[in-house]
């Protein structure tokens, strides 16, 4: 698989995840692949969410940013814990933020801002506690 990000862009995305997670017990992952194996990117994101073991977080507060860059499809999905707490328009407005950047080819910028936004919501509903552990890897997974 070809990585669509430069090393700097990849570092920036991972750093956005680390910064967002500093203030929350929530977990954020980014998964990138060339082609979406499902006609619905949300369904594919749900499959990837399970493959990455993201349901295993204690508070069910994982968020996955899924991108199929060749097919130009993406999705943002959250586990039950976070989904039950964020405002109703949160996922759609986050997707709109990504869509605006992706339309300009600014994938790393869009992901970084989307991660920041998700981190703010996670911080509000799942604040960082001194006994928190990083339950999931912060790196970008590729297929």
PDB file of C-alpha atoms in Angstrom:
ATOM      1  CA  UNK A   1       0.000   0.000   0.000  1.00  0.00           C
ATOM      2  CA  UNK A   2       1.244   3.434  -0.835  1.00  0.00           C
ATOM      3  CA  UNK A   3       1.189   5.879   2.012  1.00  0.00           C
ATOM      4  CA  UNK A   4      -0.576   9.066   0.843  1.00  0.00           C
ATOM      5  CA  UNK A   5       1.153  11.169   3.524  1.00  0.00           C
ATOM      6  CA  UNK A   6       4.632  12.622   3.648  1.00  0.00           C
ATOM      7  CA  UNK A   7       6.603  11.753   6.793  1.00  0.00           C
ATOM      8  CA  UNK A   8       5.915  15.288   8.087  1.00  0.00           C
ATOM      9  CA  UNK A   9       2.170  14.958   7.479  1.00  0.00           C
ATOM     10  CA  UNK A  10       2.123  11.557   9.155  1.00  0.00           C
ATOM     11  CA  UNK A  11       4.002  12.958  12.151  1.00  0.00           C
ATOM     12  CA  UNK A  12       1.537  15.856  12.349  1.00  0.00           C
ATOM     13  CA  UNK A  13      -1.481  13.514  12.368  1.00  0.00           C
ATOM     14  CA  UNK A  14       0.030  11.278  15.065  1.00  0.00           C
ATOM     15  CA  UNK A  15       0.971  14.361  17.090  1.00  0.00           C
ATOM     16  CA  UNK A  16      -2.651  15.598  16.800  1.00  0.00           C
ATOM     17  CA  UNK A  17      -3.820  12.274  18.229  1.00  0.00           C
ATOM     18  CA  UNK A  18      -1.332  12.498  21.111  1.00  0.00           C
ATOM     19  CA  UNK A  19      -2.302  16.090  21.902  1.00  0.00           C
ATOM     20  CA  UNK A  20      -6.032  15.302  21.787  1.00  0.00           C
ATOM     21  CA  UNK A  21      -5.604  12.261  24.023  1.00  0.00           C
ATOM     22  CA  UNK A  22      -3.608  14.189  26.648  1.00  0.00           C
ATOM     23  CA  UNK A  23      -6.826  15.777  27.938  1.00  0.00           C
ATOM     24  CA  UNK A  24      -9.130  12.754  27.741  1.00  0.00           C
ATOM     25  CA  UNK A  25      -9.494   9.080  28.532  1.00  0.00           C
ATOM     26  CA  UNK A  26     -10.875   8.710  24.984  1.00  0.00           C
ATOM     27  CA  UNK A  27      -8.960   6.961  22.230  1.00  0.00           C
ATOM     28  CA  UNK A  28      -8.569   8.194  18.643  1.00  0.00           C
ATOM     29  CA  UNK A  29      -7.305   6.146  15.694  1.00  0.00           C
ATOM     30  CA  UNK A  30      -6.776   6.903  12.011  1.00  0.00           C
ATOM     31  CA  UNK A  31      -7.009   4.115   9.436  1.00  0.00           C
ATOM     32  CA  UNK A  32      -6.020   4.692   5.814  1.00  0.00           C
ATOM     33  CA  UNK A  33      -6.393   2.447   2.805  1.00  0.00           C
ATOM     34  CA  UNK A  34      -6.479   2.974  -0.937  1.00  0.00           C
ATOM     35  CA  UNK A  35      -9.842   1.358  -1.644  1.00  0.00           C
ATOM     36  CA  UNK A  36     -13.014   0.998   0.375  1.00  0.00           C
ATOM     37  CA  UNK A  37     -14.072  -2.668   0.208  1.00  0.00           C
ATOM     38  CA  UNK A  38     -17.653  -1.724   1.044  1.00  0.00           C
ATOM     39  CA  UNK A  39     -19.932   0.603  -0.953  1.00  0.00           C
ATOM     40  CA  UNK A  40     -20.696   2.400   2.316  1.00  0.00           C
ATOM     41  CA  UNK A  41     -17.590   3.874   3.974  1.00  0.00           C
ATOM     42  CA  UNK A  42     -19.396   4.004   7.338  1.00  0.00           C
ATOM     43  CA  UNK A  43     -19.921   0.236   7.232  1.00  0.00           C
ATOM     44  CA  UNK A  44     -16.277  -0.278   6.296  1.00  0.00           C
ATOM     45  CA  UNK A  45     -15.224   2.028   9.154  1.00  0.00           C
ATOM     46  CA  UNK A  46     -17.312  -0.063  11.564  1.00  0.00           C
ATOM     47  CA  UNK A  47     -15.513  -3.216  10.298  1.00  0.00           C
ATOM     48  CA  UNK A  48     -12.107  -1.561  10.761  1.00  0.00           C
ATOM     49  CA  UNK A  49     -13.163  -0.302  14.205  1.00  0.00           C
ATOM     50  CA  UNK A  50     -13.742  -3.941  15.221  1.00  0.00           C
ATOM     51  CA  UNK A  51     -10.534  -5.202  13.525  1.00  0.00           C
ATOM     52  CA  UNK A  52      -8.490  -2.637  15.453  1.00  0.00           C
ATOM     53  CA  UNK A  53     -10.093  -3.745  18.727  1.00  0.00           C
ATOM     54  CA  UNK A  54     -11.456  -0.285  19.400  1.00  0.00           C
ATOM     55  CA  UNK A  55     -14.483  -1.658  21.276  1.00  0.00           C
ATOM     56  CA  UNK A  56     -12.135  -2.714  24.063  1.00  0.00           C
ATOM     57  CA  UNK A  57     -11.806   0.735  25.625  1.00  0.00           C
ATOM     58  CA  UNK A  58     -13.094   0.829  29.188  1.00  0.00           C
ATOM     59  CA  UNK A  59     -15.533   3.703  28.602  1.00  0.00           C
ATOM     60  CA  UNK A  60     -16.440   2.812  25.000  1.00  0.00           C
ATOM     61  CA  UNK A  61     -15.045   6.157  23.897  1.00  0.00           C
ATOM     62  CA  UNK A  62     -12.985   5.301  20.845  1.00  0.00           C
ATOM     63  CA  UNK A  63     -13.215   7.417  17.694  1.00  0.00           C
ATOM     64  CA  UNK A  64     -12.031   6.199  14.290  1.00  0.00           C
ATOM     65  CA  UNK A  65     -11.185   8.416  11.331  1.00  0.00           C
ATOM     66  CA  UNK A  66     -11.368   6.169   8.259  1.00  0.00           C
ATOM     67  CA  UNK A  67     -10.016   7.285   4.849  1.00  0.00           C
ATOM     68  CA  UNK A  68     -10.022   5.398   1.525  1.00  0.00           C
ATOM     69  CA  UNK A  69      -7.975   7.941  -0.406  1.00  0.00           C
ATOM     70  CA  UNK A  70      -8.051   6.492  -3.947  1.00  0.00           C
ATOM     71  CA  UNK A  71     -11.822   6.026  -3.760  1.00  0.00           C
ATOM     72  CA  UNK A  72     -12.185   9.435  -2.125  1.00  0.00           C
ATOM     73  CA  UNK A  73     -14.361   8.049   0.674  1.00  0.00           C
ATOM     74  CA  UNK A  74     -14.129   8.609   4.398  1.00  0.00           C
ATOM     75  CA  UNK A  75     -16.062   8.181   7.619  1.00  0.00           C
ATOM     76  CA  UNK A  76     -15.835   9.157  11.261  1.00  0.00           C
ATOM     77  CA  UNK A  77     -17.326   6.709  13.743  1.00  0.00           C
ATOM     78  CA  UNK A  78     -17.416   6.587  17.497  1.00  0.00           C
ATOM     79  CA  UNK A  79     -18.119   3.864  20.006  1.00  0.00           C
ATOM     80  CA  UNK A  80     -21.365   3.780  22.033  1.00  0.00           C
ATOM     81  CA  UNK A  81     -20.002   5.713  25.003  1.00  0.00           C
ATOM     82  CA  UNK A  82     -18.968   8.798  23.022  1.00  0.00           C
ATOM     83  CA  UNK A  83     -21.840   8.518  20.551  1.00  0.00           C
ATOM     84  CA  UNK A  84     -24.376   8.709  23.387  1.00  0.00           C
ATOM     85  CA  UNK A  85     -22.909  11.970  24.698  1.00  0.00           C
ATOM     86  CA  UNK A  86     -21.871  14.196  21.794  1.00  0.00           C
ATOM     87  CA  UNK A  87     -24.386  16.642  20.255  1.00  0.00           C
ATOM     88  CA  UNK A  88     -26.571  15.115  17.540  1.00  0.00           C
ATOM     89  CA  UNK A  89     -24.835  17.058  14.747  1.00  0.00           C
ATOM     90  CA  UNK A  90     -21.293  16.362  15.972  1.00  0.00           C
ATOM     91  CA  UNK A  91     -20.383  13.548  13.550  1.00  0.00           C
ATOM     92  CA  UNK A  92     -21.914  15.309  10.551  1.00  0.00           C
ATOM     93  CA  UNK A  93     -20.233  18.638  11.318  1.00  0.00           C
ATOM     94  CA  UNK A  94     -16.895  16.846  11.814  1.00  0.00           C
ATOM     95  CA  UNK A  95     -17.328  15.130   8.438  1.00  0.00           C
ATOM     96  CA  UNK A  96     -18.095  18.521   6.860  1.00  0.00           C
ATOM     97  CA  UNK A  97     -14.873  19.933   8.318  1.00  0.00           C
ATOM     98  CA  UNK A  98     -12.924  17.001   6.814  1.00  0.00           C
ATOM     99  CA  UNK A  99     -14.775  17.256   3.490  1.00  0.00           C
ATOM    100  CA  UNK A 100     -13.821  20.943   3.130  1.00  0.00           C
ATOM    101  CA  UNK A 101     -10.124  20.163   3.578  1.00  0.00           C
ATOM    102  CA  UNK A 102     -10.175  16.923   1.567  1.00  0.00           C
ATOM    103  CA  UNK A 103     -11.786  18.741  -1.383  1.00  0.00           C
ATOM    104  CA  UNK A 104      -8.644  20.894  -1.523  1.00  0.00           C
ATOM    105  CA  UNK A 105      -6.379  17.850  -1.214  1.00  0.00           C
ATOM    106  CA  UNK A 106      -5.401  18.879   2.325  1.00  0.00           C
ATOM    107  CA  UNK A 107      -5.870  15.446   3.899  1.00  0.00           C
ATOM    108  CA  UNK A 108      -3.368  15.819   6.728  1.00  0.00           C
ATOM    109  CA  UNK A 109      -4.733  19.251   7.654  1.00  0.00           C
ATOM    110  CA  UNK A 110      -8.315  17.976   7.599  1.00  0.00           C
ATOM    111  CA  UNK A 111      -7.482  14.954   9.726  1.00  0.00           C
ATOM    112  CA  UNK A 112      -5.505  17.040  12.206  1.00  0.00           C
ATOM    113  CA  UNK A 113      -8.374  19.498  12.646  1.00  0.00           C
ATOM    114  CA  UNK A 114     -10.958  16.725  12.846  1.00  0.00           C
ATOM    115  CA  UNK A 115      -8.887  14.923  15.491  1.00  0.00           C
ATOM    116  CA  UNK A 116      -8.564  18.180  17.453  1.00  0.00           C
ATOM    117  CA  UNK A 117     -12.330  18.637  17.299  1.00  0.00           C
ATOM    118  CA  UNK A 118     -13.001  15.052  18.424  1.00  0.00           C
ATOM    119  CA  UNK A 119     -10.479  15.532  21.226  1.00  0.00           C
ATOM    120  CA  UNK A 120     -12.377  18.588  22.492  1.00  0.00           C
ATOM    121  CA  UNK A 121     -15.606  16.576  22.683  1.00  0.00           C
ATOM    122  CA  UNK A 122     -13.873  13.639  24.328  1.00  0.00           C
ATOM    123  CA  UNK A 123     -12.274  15.977  26.869  1.00  0.00           C
ATOM    124  CA  UNK A 124     -15.675  17.432  27.743  1.00  0.00           C
ATOM    125  CA  UNK A 125     -17.345  14.054  28.318  1.00  0.00           C
ATOM    126  CA  UNK A 126     -14.383  11.833  29.202  1.00  0.00           C
ATOM    127  CA  UNK A 127     -11.824  14.026  30.978  1.00  0.00           C
ATOM    128  CA  UNK A 128      -8.355  12.681  31.590  1.00  0.00           C
ATOM    129  CA  UNK A 129      -7.912  10.961  34.946  1.00  0.00           C
ATOM    130  CA  UNK A 130      -4.558  10.363  36.633  1.00  0.00           C
ATOM    131  CA  UNK A 131      -4.965   6.588  36.302  1.00  0.00           C
ATOM    132  CA  UNK A 132      -5.694   6.664  32.553  1.00  0.00           C
ATOM    133  CA  UNK A 133      -3.636   4.472  30.288  1.00  0.00           C
ATOM    134  CA  UNK A 134      -3.257   4.805  26.546  1.00  0.00           C
ATOM    135  CA  UNK A 135      -5.438   1.845  25.584  1.00  0.00           C
ATOM    136  CA  UNK A 136      -4.857   1.953  21.821  1.00  0.00           C
ATOM    137  CA  UNK A 137      -1.865   2.790  19.651  1.00  0.00           C
ATOM    138  CA  UNK A 138      -1.622   6.375  18.390  1.00  0.00           C
ATOM    139  CA  UNK A 139      -0.033   5.478  15.050  1.00  0.00           C
ATOM    140  CA  UNK A 140      -1.889   5.497  11.738  1.00  0.00           C
ATOM    141  CA  UNK A 141      -2.908   2.033  10.563  1.00  0.00           C
ATOM    142  CA  UNK A 142      -2.703   1.230   6.865  1.00  0.00           C
ATOM    143  CA  UNK A 143      -4.274  -1.509   4.750  1.00  0.00           C
TER     144      UNK A 143
END
